[in-house]
Amino acid sequence: MDALKQELKENIIEQLNLEEFTVEDIDNDDALFGDGLGLDSIDALELIVMLDKDYGIKLTDPEKSKEIFQSINVLAAYITEHRTK
């Protein structure tokens, strides 16, 4: 799962143009929204598209998205359990 976490960090930085961050800057337990990376609702939409495109996971419930996008650890665990790609 460490490779998946590394991949997620790289994809998030690239997809969301977070040029001020490196993979090393993102801790696996950091909050993705709010005080952590400071992502917003537009970023959430882009993450939902990334999950669909890269992992075959379709998210339609906004409440479920909030749970899944808590941290890299939570996101990686969800992907490992639900991925179709």
PDB file of C-alpha atoms in Angstrom:
ATOM      1  CA  MET A   1       0.000   0.000   0.000  1.00  0.00           C
ATOM      2  CA  ASP A   2       3.028   2.297   0.385  1.00  0.00           C
ATOM      3  CA  ALA A   3       3.383   2.441  -3.404  1.00  0.00           C
ATOM      4  CA  LEU A   4      -0.282   3.446  -3.694  1.00  0.00           C
ATOM      5  CA  LYS A   5       0.174   6.215  -1.103  1.00  0.00           C
ATOM      6  CA  GLN A   6       3.202   7.535  -3.008  1.00  0.00           C
ATOM      7  CA  GLU A   7       1.223   7.396  -6.262  1.00  0.00           C
ATOM      8  CA  LEU A   8      -1.719   9.227  -4.675  1.00  0.00           C
ATOM      9  CA  LYS A   9       0.514  12.026  -3.412  1.00  0.00           C
ATOM     10  CA  GLU A  10       2.097  12.410  -6.857  1.00  0.00           C
ATOM     11  CA  ASN A  11      -1.309  12.381  -8.578  1.00  0.00           C
ATOM     12  CA  ILE A  12      -2.813  14.903  -6.159  1.00  0.00           C
ATOM     13  CA  ILE A  13       0.114  17.283  -6.614  1.00  0.00           C
ATOM     14  CA  GLU A  14      -0.086  16.942 -10.400  1.00  0.00           C
ATOM     15  CA  GLN A  15      -3.881  16.959 -10.802  1.00  0.00           C
ATOM     16  CA  LEU A  16      -4.420  19.935  -8.508  1.00  0.00           C
ATOM     17  CA  ASN A  17      -1.311  21.882  -9.565  1.00  0.00           C
ATOM     18  CA  LEU A  18       0.019  21.992  -6.016  1.00  0.00           C
ATOM     19  CA  GLU A  19       3.442  23.126  -7.161  1.00  0.00           C
ATOM     20  CA  GLU A  20       4.298  24.420  -3.684  1.00  0.00           C
ATOM     21  CA  PHE A  21       4.171  20.837  -2.324  1.00  0.00           C
ATOM     22  CA  THR A  22       6.424  17.839  -2.777  1.00  0.00           C
ATOM     23  CA  VAL A  23       5.544  14.242  -1.980  1.00  0.00           C
ATOM     24  CA  GLU A  24       7.678  14.532   1.160  1.00  0.00           C
ATOM     25  CA  ASP A  25       5.620  17.534   2.336  1.00  0.00           C
ATOM     26  CA  ILE A  26       2.450  15.438   2.554  1.00  0.00           C
ATOM     27  CA  ASP A  27       2.185  13.201   5.594  1.00  0.00           C
ATOM     28  CA  ASN A  28      -0.066  10.160   5.237  1.00  0.00           C
ATOM     29  CA  ASP A  29      -2.213  11.384   8.134  1.00  0.00           C
ATOM     30  CA  ASP A  30      -2.424  15.049   7.054  1.00  0.00           C
ATOM     31  CA  ALA A  31      -5.926  16.353   6.447  1.00  0.00           C
ATOM     32  CA  LEU A  32      -6.468  16.903   2.737  1.00  0.00           C
ATOM     33  CA  PHE A  33      -8.987  19.690   3.332  1.00  0.00           C
ATOM     34  CA  GLY A  34      -9.011  22.560   5.810  1.00  0.00           C
ATOM     35  CA  ASP A  35      -5.835  22.979   7.844  1.00  0.00           C
ATOM     36  CA  GLY A  36      -3.968  20.171   6.062  1.00  0.00           C
ATOM     37  CA  LEU A  37      -3.358  20.705   2.356  1.00  0.00           C
ATOM     38  CA  GLY A  38      -6.083  23.320   2.258  1.00  0.00           C
ATOM     39  CA  LEU A  39      -8.040  21.731  -0.584  1.00  0.00           C
ATOM     40  CA  ASP A  40     -11.513  23.055  -1.420  1.00  0.00           C
ATOM     41  CA  SER A  41     -14.713  21.819  -3.083  1.00  0.00           C
ATOM     42  CA  ILE A  42     -13.348  22.311  -6.616  1.00  0.00           C
ATOM     43  CA  ASP A  43     -10.360  20.155  -5.653  1.00  0.00           C
ATOM     44  CA  ALA A  44     -12.774  17.521  -4.326  1.00  0.00           C
ATOM     45  CA  LEU A  45     -14.459  17.344  -7.737  1.00  0.00           C
ATOM     46  CA  GLU A  46     -11.079  16.852  -9.394  1.00  0.00           C
ATOM     47  CA  LEU A  47     -10.219  14.083  -6.924  1.00  0.00           C
ATOM     48  CA  ILE A  48     -13.531  12.372  -7.698  1.00  0.00           C
ATOM     49  CA  VAL A  49     -12.686  12.469 -11.419  1.00  0.00           C
ATOM     50  CA  MET A  50      -9.190  11.112 -10.667  1.00  0.00           C
ATOM     51  CA  LEU A  51     -10.654   8.199  -8.672  1.00  0.00           C
ATOM     52  CA  ASP A  52     -12.968   7.315 -11.542  1.00  0.00           C
ATOM     53  CA  LYS A  53     -10.312   7.638 -14.255  1.00  0.00           C
ATOM     54  CA  ASP A  54      -7.373   6.010 -12.456  1.00  0.00           C
ATOM     55  CA  TYR A  55      -9.028   3.465 -10.177  1.00  0.00           C
ATOM     56  CA  GLY A  56     -12.521   2.858 -11.569  1.00  0.00           C
ATOM     57  CA  ILE A  57     -14.197   4.193  -8.421  1.00  0.00           C
ATOM     58  CA  LYS A  58     -17.366   6.243  -8.903  1.00  0.00           C
ATOM     59  CA  LEU A  59     -18.347   8.466  -5.997  1.00  0.00           C
ATOM     60  CA  THR A  60     -21.801  10.007  -6.043  1.00  0.00           C
ATOM     61  CA  ASP A  61     -22.495  10.617  -2.346  1.00  0.00           C
ATOM     62  CA  PRO A  62     -20.939  13.875  -1.073  1.00  0.00           C
ATOM     63  CA  GLU A  63     -20.969  12.609   2.522  1.00  0.00           C
ATOM     64  CA  LYS A  64     -19.040   9.492   1.498  1.00  0.00           C
ATOM     65  CA  SER A  65     -16.532  11.707  -0.328  1.00  0.00           C
ATOM     66  CA  LYS A  66     -15.898  13.666   2.887  1.00  0.00           C
ATOM     67  CA  GLU A  67     -15.099  10.430   4.702  1.00  0.00           C
ATOM     68  CA  ILE A  68     -12.812   9.100   1.967  1.00  0.00           C
ATOM     69  CA  PHE A  69     -10.855  12.327   1.495  1.00  0.00           C
ATOM     70  CA  GLN A  70      -9.809  12.680   5.153  1.00  0.00           C
ATOM     71  CA  SER A  71      -6.181  11.721   4.549  1.00  0.00           C
ATOM     72  CA  ILE A  72      -3.882   9.769   2.249  1.00  0.00           C
ATOM     73  CA  ASN A  73      -4.167   6.761   4.595  1.00  0.00           C
ATOM     74  CA  VAL A  74      -7.973   6.740   4.465  1.00  0.00           C
ATOM     75  CA  LEU A  75      -8.031   7.318   0.703  1.00  0.00           C
ATOM     76  CA  ALA A  76      -5.489   4.553   0.020  1.00  0.00           C
ATOM     77  CA  ALA A  77      -7.429   2.079   2.176  1.00  0.00           C
ATOM     78  CA  TYR A  78     -10.665   2.895   0.345  1.00  0.00           C
ATOM     79  CA  ILE A  79      -9.008   2.508  -3.067  1.00  0.00           C
ATOM     80  CA  THR A  80      -7.439  -0.812  -2.068  1.00  0.00           C
ATOM     81  CA  GLU A  81     -10.858  -2.138  -1.060  1.00  0.00           C
ATOM     82  CA  HIS A  82     -12.944  -0.740  -3.956  1.00  0.00           C
ATOM     83  CA  ARG A  83     -10.748  -0.304  -7.027  1.00  0.00           C
ATOM     84  CA  THR A  84     -11.795  -1.892 -10.307  1.00  0.00           C
ATOM     85  CA  LYS A  85      -8.685  -0.854 -12.285  1.00  0.00           C
TER      86      LYS A  85
END
